[in-house]
XYZ file of C-alpha atoms in Angstrom:
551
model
C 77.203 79.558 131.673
C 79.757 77.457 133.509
C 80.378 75.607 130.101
C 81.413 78.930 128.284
C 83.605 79.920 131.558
C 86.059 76.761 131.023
C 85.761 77.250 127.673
C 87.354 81.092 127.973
C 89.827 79.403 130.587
C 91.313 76.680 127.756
C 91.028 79.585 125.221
C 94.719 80.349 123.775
C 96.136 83.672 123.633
C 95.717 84.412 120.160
C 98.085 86.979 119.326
C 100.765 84.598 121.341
C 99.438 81.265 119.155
C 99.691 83.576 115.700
C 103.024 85.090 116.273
C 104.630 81.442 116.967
C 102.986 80.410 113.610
C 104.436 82.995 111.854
C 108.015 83.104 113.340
C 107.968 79.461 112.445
C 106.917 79.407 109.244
C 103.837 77.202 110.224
C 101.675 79.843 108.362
C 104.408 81.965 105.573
C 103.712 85.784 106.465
C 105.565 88.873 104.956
C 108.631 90.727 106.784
C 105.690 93.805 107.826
C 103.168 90.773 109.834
C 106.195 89.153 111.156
C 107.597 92.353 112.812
C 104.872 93.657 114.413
C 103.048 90.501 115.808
C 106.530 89.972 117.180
C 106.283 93.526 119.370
C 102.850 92.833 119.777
C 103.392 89.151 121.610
C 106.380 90.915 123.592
C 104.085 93.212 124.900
C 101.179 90.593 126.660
C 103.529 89.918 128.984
C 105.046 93.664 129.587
C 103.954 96.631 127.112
C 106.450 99.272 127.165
C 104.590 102.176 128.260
C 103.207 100.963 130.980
C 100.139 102.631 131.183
C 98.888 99.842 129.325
C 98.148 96.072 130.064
C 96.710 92.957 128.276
C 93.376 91.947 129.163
C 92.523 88.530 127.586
C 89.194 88.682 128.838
C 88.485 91.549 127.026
C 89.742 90.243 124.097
C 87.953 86.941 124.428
C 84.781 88.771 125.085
C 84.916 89.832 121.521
C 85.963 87.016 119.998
C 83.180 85.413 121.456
C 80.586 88.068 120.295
C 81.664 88.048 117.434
C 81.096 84.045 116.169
C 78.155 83.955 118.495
C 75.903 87.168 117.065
C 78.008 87.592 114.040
C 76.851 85.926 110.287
C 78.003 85.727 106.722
C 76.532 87.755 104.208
C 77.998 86.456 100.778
C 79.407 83.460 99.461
C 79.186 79.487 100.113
C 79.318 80.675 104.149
C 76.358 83.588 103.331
C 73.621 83.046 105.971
C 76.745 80.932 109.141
C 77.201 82.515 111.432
C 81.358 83.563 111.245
C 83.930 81.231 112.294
C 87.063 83.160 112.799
C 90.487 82.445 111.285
C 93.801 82.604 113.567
C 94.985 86.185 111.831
C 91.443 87.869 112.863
C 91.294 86.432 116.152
C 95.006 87.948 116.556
C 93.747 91.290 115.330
C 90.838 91.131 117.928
C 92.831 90.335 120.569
C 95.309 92.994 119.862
C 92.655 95.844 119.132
C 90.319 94.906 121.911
C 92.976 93.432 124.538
C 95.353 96.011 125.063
C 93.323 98.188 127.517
C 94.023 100.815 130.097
C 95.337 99.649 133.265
C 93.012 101.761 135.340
C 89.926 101.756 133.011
C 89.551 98.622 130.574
C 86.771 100.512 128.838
C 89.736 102.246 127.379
C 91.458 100.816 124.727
C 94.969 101.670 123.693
C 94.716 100.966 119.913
C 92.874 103.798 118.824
C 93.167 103.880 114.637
C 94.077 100.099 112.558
C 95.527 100.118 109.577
C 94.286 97.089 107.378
C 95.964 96.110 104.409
C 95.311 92.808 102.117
C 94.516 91.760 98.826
C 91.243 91.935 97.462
C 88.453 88.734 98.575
C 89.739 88.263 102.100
C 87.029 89.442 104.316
C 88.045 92.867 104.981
C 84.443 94.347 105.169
C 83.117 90.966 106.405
C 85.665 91.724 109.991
C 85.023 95.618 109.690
C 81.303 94.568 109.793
C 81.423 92.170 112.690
C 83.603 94.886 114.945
C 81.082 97.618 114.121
C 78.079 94.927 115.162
C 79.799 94.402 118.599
C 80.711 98.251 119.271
C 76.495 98.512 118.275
C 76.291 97.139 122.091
C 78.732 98.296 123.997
C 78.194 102.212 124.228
C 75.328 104.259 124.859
C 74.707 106.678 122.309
C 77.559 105.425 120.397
C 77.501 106.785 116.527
C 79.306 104.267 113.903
C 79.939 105.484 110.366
C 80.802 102.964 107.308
C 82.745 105.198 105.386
C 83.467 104.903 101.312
C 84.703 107.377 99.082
C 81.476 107.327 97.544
C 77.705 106.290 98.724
C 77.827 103.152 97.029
C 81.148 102.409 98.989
C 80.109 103.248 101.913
C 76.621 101.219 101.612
C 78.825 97.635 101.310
C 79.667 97.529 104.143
C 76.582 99.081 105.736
C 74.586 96.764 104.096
C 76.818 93.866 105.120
C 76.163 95.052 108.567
C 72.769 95.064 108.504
C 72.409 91.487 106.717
C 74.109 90.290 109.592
C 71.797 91.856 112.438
C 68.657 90.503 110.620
C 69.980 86.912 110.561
C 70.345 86.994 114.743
C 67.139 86.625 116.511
C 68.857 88.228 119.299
C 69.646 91.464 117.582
C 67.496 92.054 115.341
C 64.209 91.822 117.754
C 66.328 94.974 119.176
C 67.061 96.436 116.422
C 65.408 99.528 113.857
C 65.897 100.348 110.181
C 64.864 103.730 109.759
C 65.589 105.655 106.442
C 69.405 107.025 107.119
C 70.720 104.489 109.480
C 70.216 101.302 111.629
C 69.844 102.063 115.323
C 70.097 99.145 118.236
C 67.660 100.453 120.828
C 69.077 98.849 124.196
C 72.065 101.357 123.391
C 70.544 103.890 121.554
C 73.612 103.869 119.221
C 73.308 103.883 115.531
C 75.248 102.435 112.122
C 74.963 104.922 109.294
C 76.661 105.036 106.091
C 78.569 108.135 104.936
C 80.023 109.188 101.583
C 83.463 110.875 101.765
C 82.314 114.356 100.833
C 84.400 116.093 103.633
C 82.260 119.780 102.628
C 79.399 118.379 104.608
C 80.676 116.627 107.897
C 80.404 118.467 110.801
C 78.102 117.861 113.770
C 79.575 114.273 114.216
C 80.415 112.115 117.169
C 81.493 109.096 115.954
C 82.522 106.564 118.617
C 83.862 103.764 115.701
C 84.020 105.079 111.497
C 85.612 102.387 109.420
C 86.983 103.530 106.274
C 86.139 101.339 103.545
C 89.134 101.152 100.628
C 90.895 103.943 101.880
C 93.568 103.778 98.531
C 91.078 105.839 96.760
C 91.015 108.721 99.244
C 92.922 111.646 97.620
C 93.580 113.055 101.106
C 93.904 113.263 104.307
C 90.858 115.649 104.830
C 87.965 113.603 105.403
C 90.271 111.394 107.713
C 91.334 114.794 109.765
C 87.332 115.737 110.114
C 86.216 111.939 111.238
C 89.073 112.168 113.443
C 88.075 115.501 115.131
C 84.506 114.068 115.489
C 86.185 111.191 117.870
C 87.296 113.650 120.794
C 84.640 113.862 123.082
C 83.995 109.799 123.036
C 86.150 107.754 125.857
C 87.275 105.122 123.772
C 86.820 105.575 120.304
C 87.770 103.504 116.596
C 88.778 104.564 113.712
C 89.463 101.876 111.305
C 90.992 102.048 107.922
C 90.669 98.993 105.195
C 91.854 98.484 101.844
C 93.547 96.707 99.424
C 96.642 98.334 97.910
C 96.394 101.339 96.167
C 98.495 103.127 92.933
C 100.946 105.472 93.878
C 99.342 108.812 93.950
C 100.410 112.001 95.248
C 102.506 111.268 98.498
C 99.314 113.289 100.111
C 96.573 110.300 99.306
C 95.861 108.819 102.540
C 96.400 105.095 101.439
C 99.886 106.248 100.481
C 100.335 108.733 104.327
C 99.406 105.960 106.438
C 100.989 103.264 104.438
C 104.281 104.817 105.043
C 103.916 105.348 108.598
C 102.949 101.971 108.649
C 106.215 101.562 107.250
C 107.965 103.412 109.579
C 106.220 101.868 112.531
C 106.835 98.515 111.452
C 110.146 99.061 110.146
C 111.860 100.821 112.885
C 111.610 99.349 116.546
C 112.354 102.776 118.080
C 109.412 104.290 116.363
C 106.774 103.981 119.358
C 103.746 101.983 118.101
C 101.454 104.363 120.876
C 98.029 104.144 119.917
C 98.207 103.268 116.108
C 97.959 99.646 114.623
C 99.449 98.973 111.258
C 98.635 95.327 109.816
C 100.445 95.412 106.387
C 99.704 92.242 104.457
C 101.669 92.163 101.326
C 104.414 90.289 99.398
C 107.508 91.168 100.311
C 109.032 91.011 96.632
C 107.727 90.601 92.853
C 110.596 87.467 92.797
C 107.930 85.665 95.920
C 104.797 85.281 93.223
C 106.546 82.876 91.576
C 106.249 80.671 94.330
C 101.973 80.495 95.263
C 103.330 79.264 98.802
C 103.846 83.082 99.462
C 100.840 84.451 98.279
C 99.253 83.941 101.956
C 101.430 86.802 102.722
C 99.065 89.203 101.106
C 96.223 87.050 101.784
C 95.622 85.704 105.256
C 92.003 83.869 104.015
C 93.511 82.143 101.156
C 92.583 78.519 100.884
C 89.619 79.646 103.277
C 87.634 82.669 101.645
C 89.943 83.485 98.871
C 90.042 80.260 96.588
C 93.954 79.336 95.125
C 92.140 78.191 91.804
C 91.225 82.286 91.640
C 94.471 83.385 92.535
C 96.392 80.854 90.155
C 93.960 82.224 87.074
C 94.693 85.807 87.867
C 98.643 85.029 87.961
C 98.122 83.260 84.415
C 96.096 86.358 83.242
C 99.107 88.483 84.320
C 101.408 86.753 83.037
C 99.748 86.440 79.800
C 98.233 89.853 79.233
C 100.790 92.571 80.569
C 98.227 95.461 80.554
C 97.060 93.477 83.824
C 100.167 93.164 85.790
C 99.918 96.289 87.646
C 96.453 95.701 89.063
C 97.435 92.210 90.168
C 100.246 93.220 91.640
C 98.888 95.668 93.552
C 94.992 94.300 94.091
C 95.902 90.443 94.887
C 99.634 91.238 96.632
C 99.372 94.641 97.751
C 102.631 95.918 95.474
C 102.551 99.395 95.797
C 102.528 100.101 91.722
C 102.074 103.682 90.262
C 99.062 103.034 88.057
C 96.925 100.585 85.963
C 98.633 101.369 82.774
C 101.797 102.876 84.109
C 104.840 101.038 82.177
C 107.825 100.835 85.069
C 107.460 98.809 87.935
C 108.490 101.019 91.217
C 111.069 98.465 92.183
C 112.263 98.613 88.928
C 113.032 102.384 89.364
C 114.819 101.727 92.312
C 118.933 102.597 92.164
C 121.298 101.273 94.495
C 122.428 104.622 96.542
C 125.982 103.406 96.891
C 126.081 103.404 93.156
C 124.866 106.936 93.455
C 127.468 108.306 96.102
C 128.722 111.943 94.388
C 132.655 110.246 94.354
C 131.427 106.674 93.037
C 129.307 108.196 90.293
C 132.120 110.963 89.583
C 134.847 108.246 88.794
C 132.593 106.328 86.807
C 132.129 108.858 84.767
C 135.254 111.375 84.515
C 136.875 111.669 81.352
C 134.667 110.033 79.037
C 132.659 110.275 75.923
C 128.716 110.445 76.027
C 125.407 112.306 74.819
C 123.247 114.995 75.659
C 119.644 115.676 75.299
C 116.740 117.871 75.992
C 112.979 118.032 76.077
C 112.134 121.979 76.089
C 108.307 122.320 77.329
C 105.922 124.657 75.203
C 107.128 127.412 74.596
C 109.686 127.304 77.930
C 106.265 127.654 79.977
C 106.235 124.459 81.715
C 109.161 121.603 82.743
C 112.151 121.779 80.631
C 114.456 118.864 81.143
C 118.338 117.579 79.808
C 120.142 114.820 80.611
C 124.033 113.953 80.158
C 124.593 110.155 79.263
C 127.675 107.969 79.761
C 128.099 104.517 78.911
C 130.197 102.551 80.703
C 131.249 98.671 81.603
C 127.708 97.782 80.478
C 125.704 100.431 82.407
C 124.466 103.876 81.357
C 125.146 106.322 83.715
C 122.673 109.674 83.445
C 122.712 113.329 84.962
C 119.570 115.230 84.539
C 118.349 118.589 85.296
C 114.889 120.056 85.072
C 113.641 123.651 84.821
C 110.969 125.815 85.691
C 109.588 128.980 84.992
C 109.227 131.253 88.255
C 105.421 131.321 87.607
C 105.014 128.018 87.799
C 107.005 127.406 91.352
C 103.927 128.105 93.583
C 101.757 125.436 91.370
C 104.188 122.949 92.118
C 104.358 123.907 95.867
C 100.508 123.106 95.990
C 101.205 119.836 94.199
C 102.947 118.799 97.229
C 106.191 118.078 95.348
C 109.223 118.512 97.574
C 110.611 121.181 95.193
C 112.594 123.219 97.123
C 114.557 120.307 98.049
C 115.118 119.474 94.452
C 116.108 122.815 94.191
C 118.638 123.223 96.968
C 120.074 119.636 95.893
C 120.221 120.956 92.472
C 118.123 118.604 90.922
C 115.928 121.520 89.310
C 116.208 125.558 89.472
C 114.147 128.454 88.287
C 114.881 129.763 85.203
C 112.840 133.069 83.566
C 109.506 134.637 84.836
C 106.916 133.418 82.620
C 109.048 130.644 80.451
C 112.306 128.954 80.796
C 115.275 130.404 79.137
C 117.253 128.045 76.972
C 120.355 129.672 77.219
C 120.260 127.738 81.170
C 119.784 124.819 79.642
C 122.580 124.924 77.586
C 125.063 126.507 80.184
C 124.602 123.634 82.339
C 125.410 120.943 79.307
C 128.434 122.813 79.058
C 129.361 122.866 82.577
C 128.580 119.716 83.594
C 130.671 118.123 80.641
C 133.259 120.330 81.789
C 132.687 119.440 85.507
C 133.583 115.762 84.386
C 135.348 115.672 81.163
C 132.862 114.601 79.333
C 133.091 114.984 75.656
C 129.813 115.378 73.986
C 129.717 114.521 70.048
C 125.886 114.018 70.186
C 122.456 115.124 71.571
C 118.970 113.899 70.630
C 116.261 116.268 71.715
C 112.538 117.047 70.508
C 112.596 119.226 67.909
C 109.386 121.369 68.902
C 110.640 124.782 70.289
C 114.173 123.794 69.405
C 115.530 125.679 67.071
C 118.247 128.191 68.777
C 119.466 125.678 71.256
C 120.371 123.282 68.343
C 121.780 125.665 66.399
C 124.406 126.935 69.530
C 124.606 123.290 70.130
C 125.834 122.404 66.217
C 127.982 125.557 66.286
C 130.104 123.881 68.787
C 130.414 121.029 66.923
C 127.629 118.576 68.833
C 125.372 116.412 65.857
C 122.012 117.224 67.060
C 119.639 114.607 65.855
C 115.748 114.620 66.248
C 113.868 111.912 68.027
C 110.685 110.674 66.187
C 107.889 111.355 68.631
C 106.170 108.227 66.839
C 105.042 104.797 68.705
C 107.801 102.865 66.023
C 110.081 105.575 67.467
C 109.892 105.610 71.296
C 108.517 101.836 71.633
C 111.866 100.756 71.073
C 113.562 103.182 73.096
C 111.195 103.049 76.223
C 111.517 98.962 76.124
C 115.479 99.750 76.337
C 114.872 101.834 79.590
C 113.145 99.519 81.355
C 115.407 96.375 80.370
C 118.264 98.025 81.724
C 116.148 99.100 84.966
C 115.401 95.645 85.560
C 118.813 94.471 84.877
C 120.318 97.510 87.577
C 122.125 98.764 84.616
C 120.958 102.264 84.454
C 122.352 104.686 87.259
C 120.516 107.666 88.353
C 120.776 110.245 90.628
C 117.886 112.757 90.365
C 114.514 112.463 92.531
C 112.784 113.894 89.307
C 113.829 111.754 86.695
C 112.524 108.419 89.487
C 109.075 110.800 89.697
C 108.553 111.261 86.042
C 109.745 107.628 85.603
C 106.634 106.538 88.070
C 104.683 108.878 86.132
C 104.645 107.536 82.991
C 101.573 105.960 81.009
C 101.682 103.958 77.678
C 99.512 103.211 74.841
C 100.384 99.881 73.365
C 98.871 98.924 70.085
C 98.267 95.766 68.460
C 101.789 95.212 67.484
C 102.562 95.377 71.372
C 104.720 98.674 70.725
C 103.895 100.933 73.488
C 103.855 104.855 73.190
C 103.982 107.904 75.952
C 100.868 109.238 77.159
C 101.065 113.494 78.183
C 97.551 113.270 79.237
C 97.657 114.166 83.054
C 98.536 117.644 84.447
C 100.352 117.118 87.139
C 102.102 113.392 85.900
C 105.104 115.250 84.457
C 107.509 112.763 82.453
C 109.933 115.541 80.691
C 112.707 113.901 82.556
C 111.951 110.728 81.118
C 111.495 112.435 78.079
C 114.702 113.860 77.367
C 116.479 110.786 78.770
C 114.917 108.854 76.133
C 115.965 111.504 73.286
C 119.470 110.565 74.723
C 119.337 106.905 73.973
C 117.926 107.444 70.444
C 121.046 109.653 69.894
C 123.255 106.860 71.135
């Protein structure tokens, strides 16, 4: 016993050694790491609300637990007992460290927020935490959580691999047929599938919530939460890699962005939540493998580079891949599997899209219009204005709605009454949209800016009166082939000139449908919409792209 004492007296401050590492470049970590093991290390010495204080003996006690009771399940470690890198023993120390001043039973990290690429030993730490808080409160009730049973069990199972390769714990320990209890505690380890319908009567003390991007809401994270109130101390802990951009409601996508906000903002108080965001920083830092350790804190360790060099080949040689690389290996926040624009392509520069920059680039020039009018006028109806200019193509869009369809937008949890009140979109008709709207606002926006319109592409389904108003005033109306030859070529032209910053936008909608949309690519590599998914609208998209086949 007095060996392990002056060991815990030459032990380092973790959190301290990690931060230095980082801020030197001693280990390469992304901007998120960076920032907040840099609040984190300020706070040991003083935290800012001073209710709270560092313990390092709490965290050490952990730490120590942990590679003492704790084994690998899986790999060339399976059946060691774990050996700890720096970045976990930082992420001990800073959940189990910071502790109540008056009670250190209470800790002041309440919820983590775990983000890093896939094969880094996510469920292997979430395991080892929920086999420590197995001893340390009476009654205590732990829940591996997974969006479905077979998620759930991983980690579970993980768990209880571990407890029947420690003579200690597993003399003390019982499998019975829903859970794994530890009987000088009388707490339990169960696992539990994400259907949120059938989840009352809990009282967790610690839930970890296994690959949280494929949570579609926040409702089974709002029950598990509710369960926590009556325990003193509890732990809620989320894991994942990165997820697809959903609806802004998914919980990957909630808590990733007050991660971001956290993180990103000094003056947002950290309080009781924990965000650990590993991730690239930028698609440019792949092509350097020194900063893939920024997404993946066990590379070289757990994660082999020979694995993560093959998958950067396989991306690089088969596109249909790049998305789930990007987001499963670097944590990229991408908008699907399949989807064809990358999100920072989509991004415009908002000086560029200042109401008096955008109006003198394009006042008093020539350009195109285009529409895509939805089925019958009972859906999205979109038209965009197009201006070339000094290399770039500048666009205005509008979209359109039917008043019917407001409130199923509303539940979609689209901001649409800000598009609305921005005048991004408006309500046109009861049941379908009214063309005549459509065609007003061509008018007066090309009247608002001088531009002279000579051409519009559009769809030619549902057409037929708008074109011929359109004609009468002199505008060639041209149909779009709705063909893969015909929008491959036009859909490879929008995203060149998103990557090169040459195509200015100002509309929230357009950047939405953009993110929305899907391709088919055939065996010629020419890639076609997809209109398969109710609530992925892309008629923005759509009529932009009737636009630049009229051009």
């Amino acid at each position: 016993m007095a060996r392990k004492k002056i060991k815990k007296l030459l032990t380092p401050n973790w959190i301290i050694e990690y931060n230095n590492k980082i801020q030197s470049g001693e280990i390469v970590a992304g901007k998120k790491i960076k920032a907040i093991y840099k609040r984190l290390a300020r706070e040991v010495n003083e935290c800012v609300d001073d209710r709270w204080i560092f313990c390092k003996e709490e965290a050490d006690k952990a730490i120590e637990f942990i590679e003492t009771f704790c084994y690998a399940t899986r790999g060339e470690f399976a059946k060691c007992k774990l050996k700890l890198m720096l970045w976990q023993k930082a992420m001990l120390s800073a959940i189990y460290g910071f502790v109540d001043k008056d009670d250190k039973e209470i800790r002041r990290y309440n919820e983590v927020f775990l983000v890093m690429g896939r094969k880094n030993g996510k469920t292997s730490v979430g395991s080892a935490i929920s086999q420590y808080e197995l001893t340390r409160e009476f009654s205590g009730e732990i829940y591996c959580v997974g969006s479905t049973y077979a998620q759930a069990s991983i980690l579970f199972n993980d768990l209880i691999t571990s407890i029947s390769l420690c003579p200690e714990m597993k003399s003390l320990s019982k499998k019975t047929k829903t859970n794994y209890s530890f009987k000088p505690t009388n707490s339990f380890i169960r696992p539990l599938p994400g259907d949120a319908q059938s989840l009352d009567g809990l009282n967790a003390s610690l839930c970890v919530e296994d690959e949280v991007h494929s949570y579609k809401d926040t409702s089974l994270y709002a029950i598990i939460k509710q369960s926590m109130q009556a325990r003193k101390s509890p732990l809620l802990m989320q894991i994942s890699t990165g997820g697809f951009i959903l609806e802004d409601t998914a919980q990957y996508n909630v808590f990733y962005n007050l991660s971001k906000q956290v993180i990103e903002d000094e003056n947002t108080p950290m309080r009781r939540f924990l965000p650990l965001v590993y991730e690239i920083d930028e698609v440019k830092d792949i092509d350097d493998e020194k900063n893939w350790i920024k997404a993946n804190p066990s590379l070289y360790v757990v994660k082999k580079i020979e694995d993560m060099r093959e998958n950067v080949e396989k991306m690089k040689m088969a596109p249909a891949l790049k998305q789930t690389v990007l987001t499963k290996d670097f944590n990229l926040l991408c908008n699907s599997a399949t989807s064809f624009f990358d999100f920072e392509d989509v991004q415009v520069d908002p000086n560029e899209i200042l109401a008096d920059v955008l109006e003198g680039k394009i006042y008093n020039t020539y350009g195109v219009c285009s529409f895509d009018l939805s089925n019958g006028g009972s859906d999205m109806s979109s038209a965009s204005i197009l201006v070339k200019k000094e290399g770039k193509m500048y666009c205005l869009n509008k979209c359109w709605i039917p008043a019917s369809k407001y409130q199923m937008y509303k539940d979609w949890n689209l901001p649409i009454d800000i598009w609305i009140e921005n005048g991004f979109m408006a309500l046109s008709g009861t049941t379908a949209v009214e063309y005549q709207d459509i065609e007003q606002w061509i008018y007066d926006t090309c009247d608002k800016y001088s531009i002279t319109c000579t051409l519009c592409g559009y769809d030619r389904y549902c057409s037929t009166y708008l074109v011929k108003n359109l004609e009468d005033r002199g505008i060639i109306c041209d149909a779009a082939p709705y063909t893969t030859p015909g929008m491959s070529p036009l859909l490879y032209e929008l995203r060149a000139l998103l990557q090169d910053h040459r195509f200015i936008y100002n509309s929230p909608i357009l950047k939405w449908c953009l993110l929305n949309c899907e391709v088919l690519t055939d065996t010629k590599l020419q890639v076609y919409p997809k209109k398969n998914v109710l609530k992925k609208k892309i008629d923005a998209m759509m009529a932009t792209l009737y636009g630049f086949y009229a051009f």
